[in-house]
Coordinates of C-alpha atoms in Angstrom, one line a residue:
M5 CA 68.9 4.7 -99.7
T6 CA 70.7 7.2 -102.0
R7 CA 73.6 9.4 -101.0
E8 CA 71.5 12.5 -100.9
E9 CA 68.9 10.8 -98.7
L10 CA 71.6 9.7 -96.3
I11 CA 73.1 13.2 -96.2
Q12 CA 69.6 14.6 -95.5
Q13 CA 69.2 12.3 -92.5
I14 CA 72.5 13.5 -91.1
R15 CA 71.5 17.1 -91.6
E16 CA 68.1 16.7 -89.9
K17 CA 69.3 14.6 -87.0
R18 CA 72.6 16.5 -86.6
S19 CA 74.2 13.1 -86.2
F20 CA 76.3 10.6 -88.1
L21 CA 76.1 7.9 -85.5
C22 CA 75.8 4.2 -86.5
V23 CA 74.8 1.9 -83.6
G24 CA 76.3 -1.6 -83.9
L25 CA 73.8 -4.3 -83.0
D26 CA 76.2 -7.0 -81.8
P27 CA 74.1 -8.9 -79.2
D28 CA 76.5 -11.2 -77.5
I29 CA 74.2 -13.6 -75.6
K30 CA 76.7 -13.8 -72.7
K31 CA 76.5 -10.0 -72.2
I32 CA 72.7 -9.5 -72.6
P33 CA 71.2 -8.3 -69.3
K34 CA 69.6 -11.0 -67.2
C35 CA 66.4 -9.0 -67.0
I36 CA 65.8 -9.5 -70.7
I37 CA 66.4 -13.3 -70.5
N38 CA 64.1 -13.6 -67.4
D39 CA 61.4 -11.6 -69.1
C40 CA 61.5 -13.8 -72.2
K41 CA 61.3 -16.9 -70.1
A42 CA 58.4 -15.5 -68.1
E43 CA 56.4 -14.7 -71.2
L44 CA 56.6 -18.3 -72.5
G45 CA 53.6 -20.6 -72.4
D46 CA 53.6 -24.0 -70.8
D47 CA 54.3 -25.7 -74.0
E48 CA 56.9 -23.2 -75.3
E49 CA 60.7 -23.6 -74.8
Y50 CA 63.2 -20.8 -74.3
D51 CA 65.7 -20.1 -77.0
D52 CA 68.5 -17.5 -76.9
S53 CA 67.2 -15.9 -80.1
L54 CA 64.2 -14.7 -78.2
A55 CA 66.4 -12.7 -75.8
I56 CA 68.4 -11.3 -78.8
M57 CA 65.3 -10.0 -80.5
A58 CA 63.9 -8.5 -77.3
F59 CA 67.3 -6.9 -76.6
N60 CA 67.6 -5.5 -80.1
Q61 CA 64.2 -4.0 -80.1
T62 CA 64.7 -2.3 -76.8
I63 CA 68.1 -0.9 -77.9
I64 CA 66.7 0.3 -81.2
D65 CA 63.8 2.1 -79.5
A66 CA 66.1 3.7 -77.0
T67 CA 68.8 4.9 -79.5
A68 CA 66.8 5.7 -82.7
P69 CA 66.4 9.4 -81.9
Y70 CA 70.2 9.8 -81.8
C71 CA 71.5 7.8 -84.8
V72 CA 71.1 7.6 -88.5
A73 CA 72.2 4.0 -89.0
Y74 CA 72.3 0.5 -87.5
K75 CA 74.9 -2.2 -88.2
P76 CA 74.0 -5.7 -87.2
N77 CA 77.1 -8.0 -87.2
L78 CA 76.1 -11.3 -88.7
A79 CA 78.5 -13.3 -86.6
F80 CA 76.5 -12.6 -83.4
Y81 CA 73.4 -14.1 -85.1
E82 CA 74.9 -16.9 -87.2
S83 CA 76.6 -18.3 -84.1
L84 CA 73.2 -19.3 -82.8
G85 CA 72.2 -21.3 -85.9
S86 CA 68.9 -20.9 -87.8
M87 CA 67.2 -19.3 -84.8
G88 CA 69.9 -16.7 -84.6
V89 CA 69.6 -16.0 -88.4
A90 CA 65.8 -15.6 -87.8
A91 CA 66.5 -13.1 -85.1
Y92 CA 68.7 -11.1 -87.5
E93 CA 65.9 -11.1 -90.1
E94 CA 63.4 -10.1 -87.5
T95 CA 65.7 -7.2 -86.4
V96 CA 65.9 -5.9 -90.0
T97 CA 62.2 -6.2 -90.4
Y98 CA 61.6 -4.3 -87.2
L99 CA 63.9 -1.5 -88.3
K100 CA 62.3 -1.3 -91.8
E101 CA 58.7 -1.2 -90.3
N102 CA 59.3 1.2 -87.4
Y103 CA 62.4 3.3 -88.5
P104 CA 62.3 3.3 -92.3
N105 CA 64.6 6.3 -92.5
H106 CA 67.5 4.6 -90.8
F107 CA 70.3 3.3 -92.9
I108 CA 70.9 -0.5 -92.3
I109 CA 74.4 -2.0 -92.8
A110 CA 74.8 -5.8 -92.7
D111 CA 78.3 -6.3 -91.3
A112 CA 79.0 -9.7 -93.0
K113 CA 82.3 -9.1 -94.8
R114 CA 81.3 -11.2 -97.8
G115 CA 83.3 -11.5 -101.0
D116 CA 84.1 -14.6 -103.1
I117 CA 84.2 -15.7 -106.8
G118 CA 81.7 -13.9 -109.0
N119 CA 78.8 -16.4 -109.0
T120 CA 79.1 -16.8 -105.2
S121 CA 79.2 -13.1 -104.6
A122 CA 76.1 -12.8 -106.8
M123 CA 74.3 -15.1 -104.4
Y124 CA 75.5 -13.1 -101.4
A125 CA 74.3 -10.0 -103.1
R126 CA 70.9 -11.6 -103.6
T127 CA 70.8 -12.6 -100.0
F128 CA 71.3 -9.1 -98.7
F129 CA 69.8 -6.9 -101.4
E130 CA 66.7 -8.7 -102.5
G131 CA 63.6 -9.9 -100.6
D132 CA 61.8 -8.7 -97.5
T133 CA 64.9 -8.4 -95.3
Q134 CA 67.1 -6.5 -97.8
V135 CA 69.4 -3.9 -96.3
D136 CA 71.0 -0.7 -97.6
A137 CA 74.6 -1.7 -97.4
L138 CA 76.9 -4.7 -96.9
T139 CA 80.5 -4.9 -95.8
V140 CA 82.7 -6.6 -98.4
A141 CA 86.3 -7.9 -98.4
P142 CA 88.2 -6.7 -101.5
Y143 CA 91.1 -9.3 -101.4
M144 CA 89.8 -11.3 -104.4
G145 CA 89.4 -8.3 -106.6
E146 CA 86.9 -6.8 -109.0
D147 CA 84.9 -9.9 -110.0
S148 CA 84.3 -10.6 -106.3
V149 CA 83.0 -7.1 -105.6
S150 CA 81.1 -6.1 -108.8
P151 CA 78.1 -8.3 -108.2
F152 CA 77.2 -6.2 -105.2
L153 CA 77.3 -3.0 -107.1
G154 CA 74.5 -3.8 -109.5
Y155 CA 71.7 -2.8 -107.2
K156 CA 70.2 0.7 -107.4
G157 CA 70.2 2.4 -104.0
K158 CA 72.5 -0.2 -102.4
W159 CA 76.0 0.2 -101.1
V160 CA 79.2 -1.8 -100.8
V161 CA 81.2 -0.9 -97.7
L162 CA 84.7 -2.1 -98.7
L163 CA 87.3 -2.9 -96.1
A164 CA 90.2 -0.5 -96.5
L165 CA 92.1 0.4 -93.3
T166 CA 90.7 -1.3 -90.3
S167 CA 91.0 -0.6 -86.6
N168 CA 92.3 -3.9 -85.3
K169 CA 95.9 -4.5 -84.3
G170 CA 96.5 -7.0 -87.1
S171 CA 95.6 -4.4 -89.7
Q172 CA 99.3 -3.6 -90.0
D173 CA 100.2 -7.2 -91.1
F174 CA 99.0 -6.5 -94.6
Q175 CA 97.2 -3.2 -95.0
L176 CA 100.3 -1.1 -94.4
T177 CA 102.7 -3.1 -96.5
E178 CA 104.3 -1.2 -99.4
D179 CA 105.0 -2.1 -103.0
K180 CA 108.1 -1.1 -104.9
D181 CA 106.6 2.3 -105.6
S182 CA 105.9 2.9 -101.8
E183 CA 102.2 2.5 -102.3
R184 CA 100.6 0.9 -99.2
L185 CA 98.1 -1.9 -99.7
F186 CA 95.2 0.0 -98.3
E187 CA 96.0 2.9 -100.7
K188 CA 95.9 0.4 -103.7
V189 CA 92.5 -0.8 -102.5
L190 CA 91.2 2.7 -102.4
R191 CA 92.6 3.7 -105.8
K192 CA 91.8 0.5 -107.7
S193 CA 88.3 0.0 -106.3
Q194 CA 87.2 3.4 -107.6
E195 CA 87.3 1.9 -111.1
W196 CA 84.5 -0.5 -109.9
G197 CA 82.2 1.8 -108.0
T198 CA 81.5 5.5 -107.2
D199 CA 80.8 7.6 -104.2
E200 CA 77.1 7.0 -104.9
N201 CA 77.4 3.2 -104.2
M202 CA 80.7 2.5 -102.4
M203 CA 81.9 3.4 -98.9
Y204 CA 85.1 2.4 -97.2
V205 CA 85.8 1.0 -93.7
V206 CA 88.5 3.1 -92.0
G207 CA 89.1 2.5 -88.3
A208 CA 88.9 5.4 -85.9
T209 CA 92.3 4.3 -84.3
Q210 CA 94.1 5.2 -87.5
G211 CA 94.3 8.9 -86.6
R212 CA 96.0 11.1 -89.1
M213 CA 96.0 8.4 -91.8
F214 CA 92.5 9.7 -92.5
E215 CA 94.4 12.4 -94.4
D216 CA 96.0 9.8 -96.6
V217 CA 92.6 8.2 -97.2
R218 CA 91.1 11.5 -98.2
K219 CA 93.8 12.2 -100.7
I220 CA 92.6 9.2 -102.7
A221 CA 88.9 9.1 -101.7
P222 CA 87.9 12.8 -101.0
R223 CA 84.1 12.4 -101.4
H224 CA 83.4 8.8 -100.4
F225 CA 81.6 8.0 -97.2
L226 CA 83.7 6.3 -94.6
L227 CA 82.3 3.8 -92.1
V228 CA 84.4 4.3 -89.0
P229 CA 84.5 1.6 -86.2
G230 CA 86.7 2.0 -83.2
V231 CA 85.2 5.0 -81.4
G232 CA 84.5 4.2 -77.7
A233 CA 85.6 0.7 -76.6
Q234 CA 88.5 0.6 -79.0
G235 CA 89.8 4.0 -78.0
G236 CA 89.4 6.0 -81.2
S237 CA 88.9 9.8 -81.0
L238 CA 85.8 11.2 -82.6
E239 CA 87.4 14.7 -82.7
E240 CA 90.5 13.3 -84.6
V241 CA 88.3 11.4 -87.0
C242 CA 86.4 14.5 -87.9
R243 CA 89.5 16.7 -88.1
Y244 CA 91.1 14.5 -90.7
G245 CA 88.1 12.7 -92.3
M246 CA 85.1 15.0 -92.5
T247 CA 84.0 16.4 -95.8
E248 CA 81.6 19.2 -96.9
D249 CA 78.9 16.5 -97.0
C250 CA 80.0 15.0 -93.6
G251 CA 81.2 11.8 -95.3
L252 CA 81.3 9.8 -92.1
L253 CA 79.3 7.1 -90.4
V254 CA 80.9 6.6 -87.0
N255 CA 80.0 3.3 -85.4
S256 CA 79.7 2.5 -81.7
S257 CA 78.7 -1.0 -80.5
R258 CA 79.8 -2.2 -77.1
G259 CA 80.1 1.4 -75.8
I260 CA 76.4 1.9 -76.3
I261 CA 74.5 -1.4 -76.2
F262 CA 76.5 -2.9 -73.3
A263 CA 77.1 0.3 -71.3
S264 CA 75.0 -1.2 -68.6
N265 CA 74.0 -4.8 -67.9
G266 CA 71.4 -3.9 -65.3
D267 CA 67.7 -3.2 -65.5
D268 CA 68.6 0.4 -66.7
F269 CA 70.5 -0.9 -69.8
A270 CA 68.1 0.9 -72.2
E271 CA 68.3 4.2 -70.4
V272 CA 72.0 4.1 -70.2
A273 CA 72.3 3.1 -73.9
A274 CA 70.1 6.1 -74.8
Q275 CA 72.3 8.3 -72.7
K276 CA 75.5 7.1 -74.3
A277 CA 74.0 7.5 -77.8
S278 CA 72.8 11.0 -76.9
E279 CA 76.2 12.0 -75.7
L280 CA 77.8 10.9 -78.9
Q281 CA 75.1 12.7 -81.0
Q282 CA 75.8 15.9 -79.1
Q283 CA 79.5 15.5 -79.7
M284 CA 78.8 14.9 -83.4
E285 CA 76.6 18.0 -83.6
R286 CA 79.4 20.1 -82.2
E287 CA 81.8 18.7 -84.8
L288 CA 79.3 19.3 -87.6
D289 CA 78.9 22.9 -86.4
K290 CA 82.7 23.4 -86.7
Y291 CA 82.5 22.5 -90.4
T292 CA 79.2 24.5 -90.9
F293 CA 77.5 21.3 -92.2

């Protein structure tokens, strides 16, 4: 998906919501597991990946009207072995076949020496289950990131300033010129990619530091986790981070998909997604987007 296509989706849906598909099997509603078991034939054996796929499909159908993107986190699939990976691939296929205009981000945080990164890029950007974007760790430098940037219409989402508590351990450290590490990442990486194929992860809990990010990366899209369960403020993110093209994809995972663990989980997920979409529409109206 190109930058203009993504912006057009945001305009049409009046939303910049990304729903995180993080299906923790320990939190999936019992009704989903029971239904999966009930549908099995006598010679079939239950596997947790069946529940994950059924849960994802139901969540996607419930929230698709309110979001422009989905972000499956690979850890929640890989932890279940080959069947979990198959559930991830089925999720991507389901999205591509039923909601082809939604932007798909694989949250895998890859990044390694060049030839290894090239294989990671092939995994996520080629074949039937290719996605639009992949989160990438920048620590190893240009040769670990550039293999992901060679695919037309695909995006690198580079970790810059994250929402977790430990982000301060390295990302805020300063060099002799008082440049913080996350600022060096933002500045240096723009020699590798452009605002047409590179986004940055900036956590919603970072508040006014979005201003500092925008001084260096004024036009790049930012993927913003941390709204909802982690306590980030959507209004604050927009105040300091929104651009004339919106420039934001705000992710919510637990606050939507696990808002209820009862039989009404899909309805509640849709409600939470709708509430966020309405807040986003009001923010977009403020900036006449």
